[in-house]
């Protein structure tokens, strides 16, 4: 009789644990959404809306959909969706590996204030904390990305001197691991203000001599966008620059740079009035 009672209690405890675990999984997306909204509000957001959170604990897939955040009456952060696919097992080896990172429709404001503070999406960039001796001697965490895709992203760049826009039509990045010096592919198409830019090649940011090798194309870059930074040297600077460049950039161990390039450069409608000198181009 006692043995039967013990089995019944064991079944009840097991059933209760299963129910609690299922409830935890069910309410976890709500907890994630509340945590994100609450954190942004603590950073100064006036309003935050996050339409949907989908999280699969077993596969490590997290999907956030349709978020908007407003700071000081302006929408400084929004996206259509963000998908993060995490691999849990490498965490036991102090390696954080993401199988996939996808971002669609990101709208982000990057602002530099007059006091040189940096705001990203309305959030003040924290000051870098000094690492302790124990932290320096501890084994660092590894970081890996197996696939990265960004599409339809728009960055508003605000500075005391100048405003601008940087857009991403599409960016794809191949396998990237902090413990490996192997090359990975990088492809980008987008715009800087009204200038069309494309970039394709290979990068190895974690190599002993990190660098990039590939092709860069720029069409109709407006030199007037640079004038605000060159007012001490030029009264006027206008013109459209286009280039097609095969380039290799390496950062040597001594921090010097090694650059090799073959470039086809074209300048149209150039007008440059330097201090005490004027240069113009026939149209």
PDB file of C-alpha atoms in Angstrom:
ATOM      1  CA  UNK A   1       0.000   0.000   0.000  1.00  0.00           C
ATOM      2  CA  UNK A   2       2.818   2.380   0.926  1.00  0.00           C
ATOM      3  CA  UNK A   3       4.646   1.568  -2.324  1.00  0.00           C
ATOM      4  CA  UNK A   4       1.519   2.372  -4.378  1.00  0.00           C
ATOM      5  CA  UNK A   5       1.101   5.669  -2.506  1.00  0.00           C
ATOM      6  CA  UNK A   6       4.741   6.552  -3.181  1.00  0.00           C
ATOM      7  CA  UNK A   7       4.288   5.921  -6.910  1.00  0.00           C
ATOM      8  CA  UNK A   8       1.166   8.088  -6.979  1.00  0.00           C
ATOM      9  CA  UNK A   9       3.020  10.945  -5.273  1.00  0.00           C
ATOM     10  CA  UNK A  10       5.921  10.560  -7.706  1.00  0.00           C
ATOM     11  CA  UNK A  11       3.511  10.734 -10.660  1.00  0.00           C
ATOM     12  CA  UNK A  12       1.862  13.844  -9.195  1.00  0.00           C
ATOM     13  CA  UNK A  13       5.211  15.569  -8.698  1.00  0.00           C
ATOM     14  CA  UNK A  14       6.334  14.674 -12.206  1.00  0.00           C
ATOM     15  CA  UNK A  15       3.041  15.873 -13.685  1.00  0.00           C
ATOM     16  CA  UNK A  16       3.303  19.152 -11.754  1.00  0.00           C
ATOM     17  CA  UNK A  17       6.864  19.723 -12.984  1.00  0.00           C
ATOM     18  CA  UNK A  18       5.836  19.081 -16.590  1.00  0.00           C
ATOM     19  CA  UNK A  19       2.912  21.504 -16.279  1.00  0.00           C
ATOM     20  CA  UNK A  20       5.156  24.178 -14.717  1.00  0.00           C
ATOM     21  CA  UNK A  21       7.740  23.708 -17.462  1.00  0.00           C
ATOM     22  CA  UNK A  22       5.075  24.013 -20.175  1.00  0.00           C
ATOM     23  CA  UNK A  23       3.715  27.160 -18.508  1.00  0.00           C
ATOM     24  CA  UNK A  24       7.237  28.587 -18.341  1.00  0.00           C
ATOM     25  CA  UNK A  25       7.742  27.969 -22.069  1.00  0.00           C
ATOM     26  CA  UNK A  26       4.331  29.432 -22.880  1.00  0.00           C
ATOM     27  CA  UNK A  27       4.896  32.649 -20.930  1.00  0.00           C
ATOM     28  CA  UNK A  28       8.567  33.078 -21.854  1.00  0.00           C
ATOM     29  CA  UNK A  29       7.838  35.161 -25.020  1.00  0.00           C
ATOM     30  CA  UNK A  30       5.701  37.529 -22.918  1.00  0.00           C
ATOM     31  CA  UNK A  31       8.565  37.856 -20.443  1.00  0.00           C
ATOM     32  CA  UNK A  32      11.017  38.639 -23.246  1.00  0.00           C
ATOM     33  CA  UNK A  33       8.704  41.293 -24.674  1.00  0.00           C
ATOM     34  CA  UNK A  34       8.158  42.862 -21.256  1.00  0.00           C
ATOM     35  CA  UNK A  35      11.908  42.850 -20.584  1.00  0.00           C
ATOM     36  CA  UNK A  36      12.735  44.581 -23.877  1.00  0.00           C
ATOM     37  CA  UNK A  37      10.014  47.212 -23.505  1.00  0.00           C
ATOM     38  CA  UNK A  38      10.887  47.855 -19.861  1.00  0.00           C
ATOM     39  CA  UNK A  39      14.616  48.209 -20.607  1.00  0.00           C
ATOM     40  CA  UNK A  40      14.004  50.700 -23.427  1.00  0.00           C
ATOM     41  CA  UNK A  41      11.688  52.743 -21.212  1.00  0.00           C
ATOM     42  CA  UNK A  42      14.418  52.868 -18.556  1.00  0.00           C
ATOM     43  CA  UNK A  43      16.777  54.232 -21.243  1.00  0.00           C
ATOM     44  CA  UNK A  44      14.378  57.134 -21.793  1.00  0.00           C
ATOM     45  CA  UNK A  45      11.940  55.850 -24.417  1.00  0.00           C
ATOM     46  CA  UNK A  46       8.598  57.639 -24.296  1.00  0.00           C
ATOM     47  CA  UNK A  47       6.763  54.821 -26.034  1.00  0.00           C
ATOM     48  CA  UNK A  48       7.704  51.301 -27.085  1.00  0.00           C
ATOM     49  CA  UNK A  49       5.623  48.814 -29.049  1.00  0.00           C
ATOM     50  CA  UNK A  50       6.714  45.287 -29.873  1.00  0.00           C
ATOM     51  CA  UNK A  51       4.006  43.472 -31.762  1.00  0.00           C
ATOM     52  CA  UNK A  52       5.156  39.864 -31.565  1.00  0.00           C
ATOM     53  CA  UNK A  53       7.807  37.691 -29.900  1.00  0.00           C
ATOM     54  CA  UNK A  54       8.287  34.076 -30.910  1.00  0.00           C
ATOM     55  CA  UNK A  55      10.875  32.009 -29.030  1.00  0.00           C
ATOM     56  CA  UNK A  56      11.601  28.300 -29.365  1.00  0.00           C
ATOM     57  CA  UNK A  57      13.681  27.196 -26.404  1.00  0.00           C
ATOM     58  CA  UNK A  58      14.591  23.869 -27.983  1.00  0.00           C
ATOM     59  CA  UNK A  59      15.885  25.185 -31.314  1.00  0.00           C
ATOM     60  CA  UNK A  60      17.245  28.468 -29.928  1.00  0.00           C
ATOM     61  CA  UNK A  61      15.285  30.547 -32.460  1.00  0.00           C
ATOM     62  CA  UNK A  62      14.091  34.004 -31.415  1.00  0.00           C
ATOM     63  CA  UNK A  63      11.993  36.211 -33.691  1.00  0.00           C
ATOM     64  CA  UNK A  64      10.982  39.773 -32.841  1.00  0.00           C
ATOM     65  CA  UNK A  65       8.457  41.447 -35.132  1.00  0.00           C
ATOM     66  CA  UNK A  66       7.328  45.025 -35.739  1.00  0.00           C
ATOM     67  CA  UNK A  67       8.955  47.119 -33.042  1.00  0.00           C
ATOM     68  CA  UNK A  68       8.925  50.916 -32.728  1.00  0.00           C
ATOM     69  CA  UNK A  69      10.539  53.099 -30.076  1.00  0.00           C
ATOM     70  CA  UNK A  70      10.146  56.856 -29.649  1.00  0.00           C
ATOM     71  CA  UNK A  71      12.631  59.125 -27.864  1.00  0.00           C
ATOM     72  CA  UNK A  72      11.920  62.848 -27.344  1.00  0.00           C
ATOM     73  CA  UNK A  73       9.001  62.764 -29.749  1.00  0.00           C
ATOM     74  CA  UNK A  74      10.971  61.116 -32.576  1.00  0.00           C
ATOM     75  CA  UNK A  75      11.000  57.541 -33.772  1.00  0.00           C
ATOM     76  CA  UNK A  76      14.659  56.578 -33.462  1.00  0.00           C
ATOM     77  CA  UNK A  77      14.414  52.784 -33.546  1.00  0.00           C
ATOM     78  CA  UNK A  78      12.144  50.469 -35.523  1.00  0.00           C
ATOM     79  CA  UNK A  79      12.324  47.227 -37.442  1.00  0.00           C
ATOM     80  CA  UNK A  80      10.095  44.842 -39.360  1.00  0.00           C
ATOM     81  CA  UNK A  81      11.658  41.728 -37.863  1.00  0.00           C
ATOM     82  CA  UNK A  82      14.829  40.389 -36.283  1.00  0.00           C
ATOM     83  CA  UNK A  83      15.586  36.673 -36.339  1.00  0.00           C
ATOM     84  CA  UNK A  84      18.328  35.175 -34.159  1.00  0.00           C
ATOM     85  CA  UNK A  85      19.100  31.462 -34.241  1.00  0.00           C
ATOM     86  CA  UNK A  86      21.385  30.424 -31.369  1.00  0.00           C
ATOM     87  CA  UNK A  87      23.351  27.213 -30.867  1.00  0.00           C
ATOM     88  CA  UNK A  88      23.167  26.295 -27.165  1.00  0.00           C
ATOM     89  CA  UNK A  89      25.829  23.578 -26.850  1.00  0.00           C
ATOM     90  CA  UNK A  90      28.921  25.767 -27.529  1.00  0.00           C
ATOM     91  CA  UNK A  91      27.971  27.940 -24.528  1.00  0.00           C
ATOM     92  CA  UNK A  92      29.479  25.241 -22.299  1.00  0.00           C
ATOM     93  CA  UNK A  93      32.814  25.894 -24.040  1.00  0.00           C
ATOM     94  CA  UNK A  94      32.515  29.684 -23.589  1.00  0.00           C
ATOM     95  CA  UNK A  95      31.606  30.147 -27.235  1.00  0.00           C
ATOM     96  CA  UNK A  96      28.551  32.069 -28.362  1.00  0.00           C
ATOM     97  CA  UNK A  97      27.563  30.868 -31.837  1.00  0.00           C
ATOM     98  CA  UNK A  98      24.634  32.190 -33.846  1.00  0.00           C
ATOM     99  CA  UNK A  99      23.534  29.963 -36.689  1.00  0.00           C
ATOM    100  CA  UNK A 100      21.707  32.853 -38.334  1.00  0.00           C
ATOM    101  CA  UNK A 101      21.081  36.550 -37.847  1.00  0.00           C
ATOM    102  CA  UNK A 102      18.515  38.224 -40.081  1.00  0.00           C
ATOM    103  CA  UNK A 103      17.320  41.838 -39.858  1.00  0.00           C
ATOM    104  CA  UNK A 104      14.672  43.342 -42.116  1.00  0.00           C
ATOM    105  CA  UNK A 105      13.418  46.930 -42.220  1.00  0.00           C
ATOM    106  CA  UNK A 106      15.659  48.368 -39.519  1.00  0.00           C
ATOM    107  CA  UNK A 107      15.372  52.141 -39.080  1.00  0.00           C
ATOM    108  CA  UNK A 108      17.978  53.537 -36.707  1.00  0.00           C
ATOM    109  CA  UNK A 109      19.075  57.040 -35.750  1.00  0.00           C
ATOM    110  CA  UNK A 110      22.757  57.595 -34.952  1.00  0.00           C
ATOM    111  CA  UNK A 111      23.347  60.965 -33.308  1.00  0.00           C
ATOM    112  CA  UNK A 112      26.400  62.772 -32.016  1.00  0.00           C
ATOM    113  CA  UNK A 113      25.600  65.567 -29.558  1.00  0.00           C
ATOM    114  CA  UNK A 114      27.568  68.778 -29.134  1.00  0.00           C
ATOM    115  CA  UNK A 115      29.170  67.355 -25.992  1.00  0.00           C
ATOM    116  CA  UNK A 116      30.362  64.400 -28.131  1.00  0.00           C
ATOM    117  CA  UNK A 117      27.977  61.891 -26.514  1.00  0.00           C
ATOM    118  CA  UNK A 118      26.789  59.207 -28.951  1.00  0.00           C
ATOM    119  CA  UNK A 119      23.140  58.157 -29.131  1.00  0.00           C
ATOM    120  CA  UNK A 120      22.220  54.933 -30.929  1.00  0.00           C
ATOM    121  CA  UNK A 121      18.503  54.667 -31.508  1.00  0.00           C
ATOM    122  CA  UNK A 122      18.028  57.336 -28.838  1.00  0.00           C
ATOM    123  CA  UNK A 123      20.078  55.345 -26.287  1.00  0.00           C
ATOM    124  CA  UNK A 124      23.260  56.888 -24.920  1.00  0.00           C
ATOM    125  CA  UNK A 125      26.324  54.801 -25.684  1.00  0.00           C
ATOM    126  CA  UNK A 126      27.781  53.725 -22.314  1.00  0.00           C
ATOM    127  CA  UNK A 127      31.321  54.607 -21.351  1.00  0.00           C
ATOM    128  CA  UNK A 128      33.879  51.834 -21.691  1.00  0.00           C
ATOM    129  CA  UNK A 129      34.577  50.217 -18.347  1.00  0.00           C
ATOM    130  CA  UNK A 130      38.115  49.307 -17.375  1.00  0.00           C
ATOM    131  CA  UNK A 131      38.703  45.584 -17.173  1.00  0.00           C
ATOM    132  CA  UNK A 132      40.082  44.126 -13.967  1.00  0.00           C
ATOM    133  CA  UNK A 133      43.205  41.966 -13.811  1.00  0.00           C
ATOM    134  CA  UNK A 134      41.066  38.883 -13.154  1.00  0.00           C
ATOM    135  CA  UNK A 135      38.964  39.617 -16.253  1.00  0.00           C
ATOM    136  CA  UNK A 136      42.078  40.095 -18.382  1.00  0.00           C
ATOM    137  CA  UNK A 137      43.554  36.779 -17.221  1.00  0.00           C
ATOM    138  CA  UNK A 138      40.318  34.801 -17.633  1.00  0.00           C
ATOM    139  CA  UNK A 139      39.599  32.849 -20.812  1.00  0.00           C
ATOM    140  CA  UNK A 140      37.729  35.157 -23.192  1.00  0.00           C
ATOM    141  CA  UNK A 141      34.432  34.167 -24.733  1.00  0.00           C
ATOM    142  CA  UNK A 142      34.455  33.204 -28.395  1.00  0.00           C
ATOM    143  CA  UNK A 143      31.946  34.684 -30.826  1.00  0.00           C
ATOM    144  CA  UNK A 144      30.729  33.135 -34.068  1.00  0.00           C
ATOM    145  CA  UNK A 145      28.229  33.904 -36.819  1.00  0.00           C
ATOM    146  CA  UNK A 146      27.392  31.333 -39.446  1.00  0.00           C
ATOM    147  CA  UNK A 147      25.161  33.548 -41.582  1.00  0.00           C
ATOM    148  CA  UNK A 148      24.193  37.239 -41.487  1.00  0.00           C
ATOM    149  CA  UNK A 149      21.628  38.963 -43.702  1.00  0.00           C
ATOM    150  CA  UNK A 150      20.421  42.558 -43.493  1.00  0.00           C
ATOM    151  CA  UNK A 151      17.882  43.977 -45.940  1.00  0.00           C
ATOM    152  CA  UNK A 152      16.053  47.292 -46.346  1.00  0.00           C
ATOM    153  CA  UNK A 153      17.835  49.074 -43.483  1.00  0.00           C
ATOM    154  CA  UNK A 154      17.994  52.863 -43.096  1.00  0.00           C
ATOM    155  CA  UNK A 155      20.364  54.762 -40.820  1.00  0.00           C
ATOM    156  CA  UNK A 156      19.885  58.480 -40.112  1.00  0.00           C
ATOM    157  CA  UNK A 157      23.210  60.086 -39.176  1.00  0.00           C
ATOM    158  CA  UNK A 158      22.941  63.323 -37.191  1.00  0.00           C
ATOM    159  CA  UNK A 159      25.937  65.421 -36.136  1.00  0.00           C
ATOM    160  CA  UNK A 160      26.309  69.062 -35.065  1.00  0.00           C
ATOM    161  CA  UNK A 161      27.885  69.834 -38.457  1.00  0.00           C
ATOM    162  CA  UNK A 162      25.962  67.649 -40.881  1.00  0.00           C
ATOM    163  CA  UNK A 163      23.106  65.193 -41.337  1.00  0.00           C
ATOM    164  CA  UNK A 164      23.101  62.238 -43.679  1.00  0.00           C
ATOM    165  CA  UNK A 165      21.528  58.904 -44.591  1.00  0.00           C
ATOM    166  CA  UNK A 166      23.108  55.508 -45.026  1.00  0.00           C
ATOM    167  CA  UNK A 167      20.941  52.745 -46.455  1.00  0.00           C
ATOM    168  CA  UNK A 168      21.398  49.028 -46.870  1.00  0.00           C
ATOM    169  CA  UNK A 169      19.534  47.350 -49.689  1.00  0.00           C
ATOM    170  CA  UNK A 170      21.178  44.069 -48.761  1.00  0.00           C
ATOM    171  CA  UNK A 171      24.205  42.861 -46.819  1.00  0.00           C
ATOM    172  CA  UNK A 172      25.281  39.236 -46.556  1.00  0.00           C
ATOM    173  CA  UNK A 173      28.165  37.981 -44.448  1.00  0.00           C
ATOM    174  CA  UNK A 174      29.422  34.421 -44.451  1.00  0.00           C
ATOM    175  CA  UNK A 175      30.807  32.310 -41.620  1.00  0.00           C
ATOM    176  CA  UNK A 176      32.731  34.417 -39.112  1.00  0.00           C
ATOM    177  CA  UNK A 177      34.442  33.105 -35.958  1.00  0.00           C
ATOM    178  CA  UNK A 178      36.608  35.004 -33.478  1.00  0.00           C
ATOM    179  CA  UNK A 179      38.886  31.982 -32.969  1.00  0.00           C
ATOM    180  CA  UNK A 180      39.531  31.532 -36.706  1.00  0.00           C
ATOM    181  CA  UNK A 181      41.614  33.606 -39.145  1.00  0.00           C
ATOM    182  CA  UNK A 182      39.862  32.246 -42.236  1.00  0.00           C
ATOM    183  CA  UNK A 183      38.390  34.633 -44.809  1.00  0.00           C
ATOM    184  CA  UNK A 184      34.644  35.096 -45.081  1.00  0.00           C
ATOM    185  CA  UNK A 185      32.571  36.606 -47.878  1.00  0.00           C
ATOM    186  CA  UNK A 186      31.025  40.076 -47.657  1.00  0.00           C
ATOM    187  CA  UNK A 187      28.531  41.569 -50.100  1.00  0.00           C
ATOM    188  CA  UNK A 188      26.850  44.961 -49.738  1.00  0.00           C
ATOM    189  CA  UNK A 189      24.594  47.140 -51.877  1.00  0.00           C
ATOM    190  CA  UNK A 190      23.091  50.415 -50.717  1.00  0.00           C
ATOM    191  CA  UNK A 191      23.455  54.188 -50.656  1.00  0.00           C
ATOM    192  CA  UNK A 192      25.225  56.969 -48.810  1.00  0.00           C
ATOM    193  CA  UNK A 193      22.901  59.952 -49.214  1.00  0.00           C
ATOM    194  CA  UNK A 194      22.254  59.920 -52.992  1.00  0.00           C
ATOM    195  CA  UNK A 195      25.376  57.957 -53.905  1.00  0.00           C
ATOM    196  CA  UNK A 196      24.998  54.293 -54.903  1.00  0.00           C
ATOM    197  CA  UNK A 197      27.576  51.972 -53.353  1.00  0.00           C
ATOM    198  CA  UNK A 198      28.334  48.289 -53.837  1.00  0.00           C
ATOM    199  CA  UNK A 199      31.024  46.212 -52.202  1.00  0.00           C
ATOM    200  CA  UNK A 200      31.968  42.586 -52.658  1.00  0.00           C
ATOM    201  CA  UNK A 201      34.964  40.647 -51.413  1.00  0.00           C
ATOM    202  CA  UNK A 202      36.433  38.764 -48.467  1.00  0.00           C
ATOM    203  CA  UNK A 203      37.311  39.906 -44.941  1.00  0.00           C
ATOM    204  CA  UNK A 204      39.249  38.322 -42.080  1.00  0.00           C
ATOM    205  CA  UNK A 205      38.823  40.637 -39.066  1.00  0.00           C
ATOM    206  CA  UNK A 206      40.217  38.123 -36.545  1.00  0.00           C
ATOM    207  CA  UNK A 207      43.420  37.234 -38.402  1.00  0.00           C
ATOM    208  CA  UNK A 208      46.848  38.315 -37.147  1.00  0.00           C
ATOM    209  CA  UNK A 209      46.810  40.809 -40.015  1.00  0.00           C
ATOM    210  CA  UNK A 210      43.114  41.599 -40.601  1.00  0.00           C
ATOM    211  CA  UNK A 211      42.030  43.044 -43.905  1.00  0.00           C
ATOM    212  CA  UNK A 212      39.693  43.218 -46.874  1.00  0.00           C
ATOM    213  CA  UNK A 213      40.194  42.199 -50.495  1.00  0.00           C
ATOM    214  CA  UNK A 214      37.598  42.875 -53.147  1.00  0.00           C
ATOM    215  CA  UNK A 215      35.819  45.422 -55.302  1.00  0.00           C
ATOM    216  CA  UNK A 216      34.214  48.735 -54.383  1.00  0.00           C
ATOM    217  CA  UNK A 217      31.929  50.681 -56.714  1.00  0.00           C
ATOM    218  CA  UNK A 218      30.671  54.196 -55.972  1.00  0.00           C
ATOM    219  CA  UNK A 219      28.438  56.155 -58.318  1.00  0.00           C
ATOM    220  CA  UNK A 220      27.803  59.917 -58.172  1.00  0.00           C
ATOM    221  CA  UNK A 221      29.183  60.713 -54.737  1.00  0.00           C
ATOM    222  CA  UNK A 222      28.528  64.418 -54.110  1.00  0.00           C
ATOM    223  CA  UNK A 223      31.719  66.214 -53.061  1.00  0.00           C
ATOM    224  CA  UNK A 224      29.568  68.887 -51.433  1.00  0.00           C
ATOM    225  CA  UNK A 225      28.924  66.375 -48.630  1.00  0.00           C
ATOM    226  CA  UNK A 226      32.621  66.692 -47.739  1.00  0.00           C
ATOM    227  CA  UNK A 227      32.716  70.474 -47.876  1.00  0.00           C
ATOM    228  CA  UNK A 228      31.504  70.930 -44.301  1.00  0.00           C
ATOM    229  CA  UNK A 229      34.615  69.075 -43.102  1.00  0.00           C
ATOM    230  CA  UNK A 230      36.991  71.035 -45.358  1.00  0.00           C
ATOM    231  CA  UNK A 231      35.836  74.614 -44.824  1.00  0.00           C
ATOM    232  CA  UNK A 232      39.243  75.563 -43.443  1.00  0.00           C
ATOM    233  CA  UNK A 233      40.808  74.611 -46.776  1.00  0.00           C
ATOM    234  CA  UNK A 234      38.053  75.247 -49.337  1.00  0.00           C
ATOM    235  CA  UNK A 235      35.436  77.937 -49.814  1.00  0.00           C
ATOM    236  CA  UNK A 236      33.509  75.750 -52.251  1.00  0.00           C
ATOM    237  CA  UNK A 237      33.604  72.120 -53.283  1.00  0.00           C
ATOM    238  CA  UNK A 238      31.198  70.568 -55.769  1.00  0.00           C
ATOM    239  CA  UNK A 239      31.179  67.668 -58.182  1.00  0.00           C
ATOM    240  CA  UNK A 240      30.125  64.051 -58.607  1.00  0.00           C
ATOM    241  CA  UNK A 241      32.685  61.295 -58.125  1.00  0.00           C
ATOM    242  CA  UNK A 242      32.329  57.750 -59.442  1.00  0.00           C
ATOM    243  CA  UNK A 243      34.886  54.991 -59.009  1.00  0.00           C
ATOM    244  CA  UNK A 244      35.408  51.308 -59.630  1.00  0.00           C
ATOM    245  CA  UNK A 245      38.225  49.981 -57.484  1.00  0.00           C
ATOM    246  CA  UNK A 246      39.914  46.653 -56.927  1.00  0.00           C
ATOM    247  CA  UNK A 247      41.424  47.034 -53.482  1.00  0.00           C
ATOM    248  CA  UNK A 248      43.368  45.107 -50.860  1.00  0.00           C
ATOM    249  CA  UNK A 249      43.770  46.492 -47.335  1.00  0.00           C
ATOM    250  CA  UNK A 250      45.847  44.862 -44.615  1.00  0.00           C
ATOM    251  CA  UNK A 251      46.475  46.012 -41.056  1.00  0.00           C
ATOM    252  CA  UNK A 252      49.991  44.976 -40.102  1.00  0.00           C
ATOM    253  CA  UNK A 253      50.980  43.799 -36.636  1.00  0.00           C
ATOM    254  CA  UNK A 254      52.677  47.145 -35.970  1.00  0.00           C
ATOM    255  CA  UNK A 255      49.306  48.881 -36.720  1.00  0.00           C
ATOM    256  CA  UNK A 256      50.543  50.278 -40.037  1.00  0.00           C
ATOM    257  CA  UNK A 257      48.362  49.805 -43.132  1.00  0.00           C
ATOM    258  CA  UNK A 258      49.224  48.204 -46.430  1.00  0.00           C
ATOM    259  CA  UNK A 259      46.923  49.270 -49.278  1.00  0.00           C
ATOM    260  CA  UNK A 260      47.009  48.113 -52.891  1.00  0.00           C
ATOM    261  CA  UNK A 261      44.454  49.375 -55.379  1.00  0.00           C
ATOM    262  CA  UNK A 262      43.673  49.624 -59.070  1.00  0.00           C
ATOM    263  CA  UNK A 263      41.047  52.321 -59.497  1.00  0.00           C
ATOM    264  CA  UNK A 264      39.049  53.772 -62.366  1.00  0.00           C
ATOM    265  CA  UNK A 265      38.092  57.269 -61.148  1.00  0.00           C
ATOM    266  CA  UNK A 266      35.703  59.713 -62.825  1.00  0.00           C
ATOM    267  CA  UNK A 267      34.817  63.247 -61.679  1.00  0.00           C
ATOM    268  CA  UNK A 268      32.006  65.260 -63.270  1.00  0.00           C
ATOM    269  CA  UNK A 269      31.140  68.961 -62.910  1.00  0.00           C
ATOM    270  CA  UNK A 270      34.020  69.664 -60.559  1.00  0.00           C
ATOM    271  CA  UNK A 271      34.141  73.071 -58.885  1.00  0.00           C
ATOM    272  CA  UNK A 272      36.738  73.521 -56.136  1.00  0.00           C
ATOM    273  CA  UNK A 273      37.562  76.908 -54.707  1.00  0.00           C
ATOM    274  CA  UNK A 274      40.473  76.305 -52.394  1.00  0.00           C
ATOM    275  CA  UNK A 275      42.003  79.006 -50.262  1.00  0.00           C
ATOM    276  CA  UNK A 276      43.615  81.427 -52.742  1.00  0.00           C
ATOM    277  CA  UNK A 277      43.059  78.991 -55.631  1.00  0.00           C
ATOM    278  CA  UNK A 278      40.136  78.014 -57.856  1.00  0.00           C
ATOM    279  CA  UNK A 279      39.687  74.809 -59.874  1.00  0.00           C
ATOM    280  CA  UNK A 280      36.831  74.071 -62.249  1.00  0.00           C
ATOM    281  CA  UNK A 281      35.938  71.516 -64.882  1.00  0.00           C
ATOM    282  CA  UNK A 282      34.181  72.161 -68.176  1.00  0.00           C
ATOM    283  CA  UNK A 283      30.817  70.492 -68.300  1.00  0.00           C
TER     284      UNK A 283
END
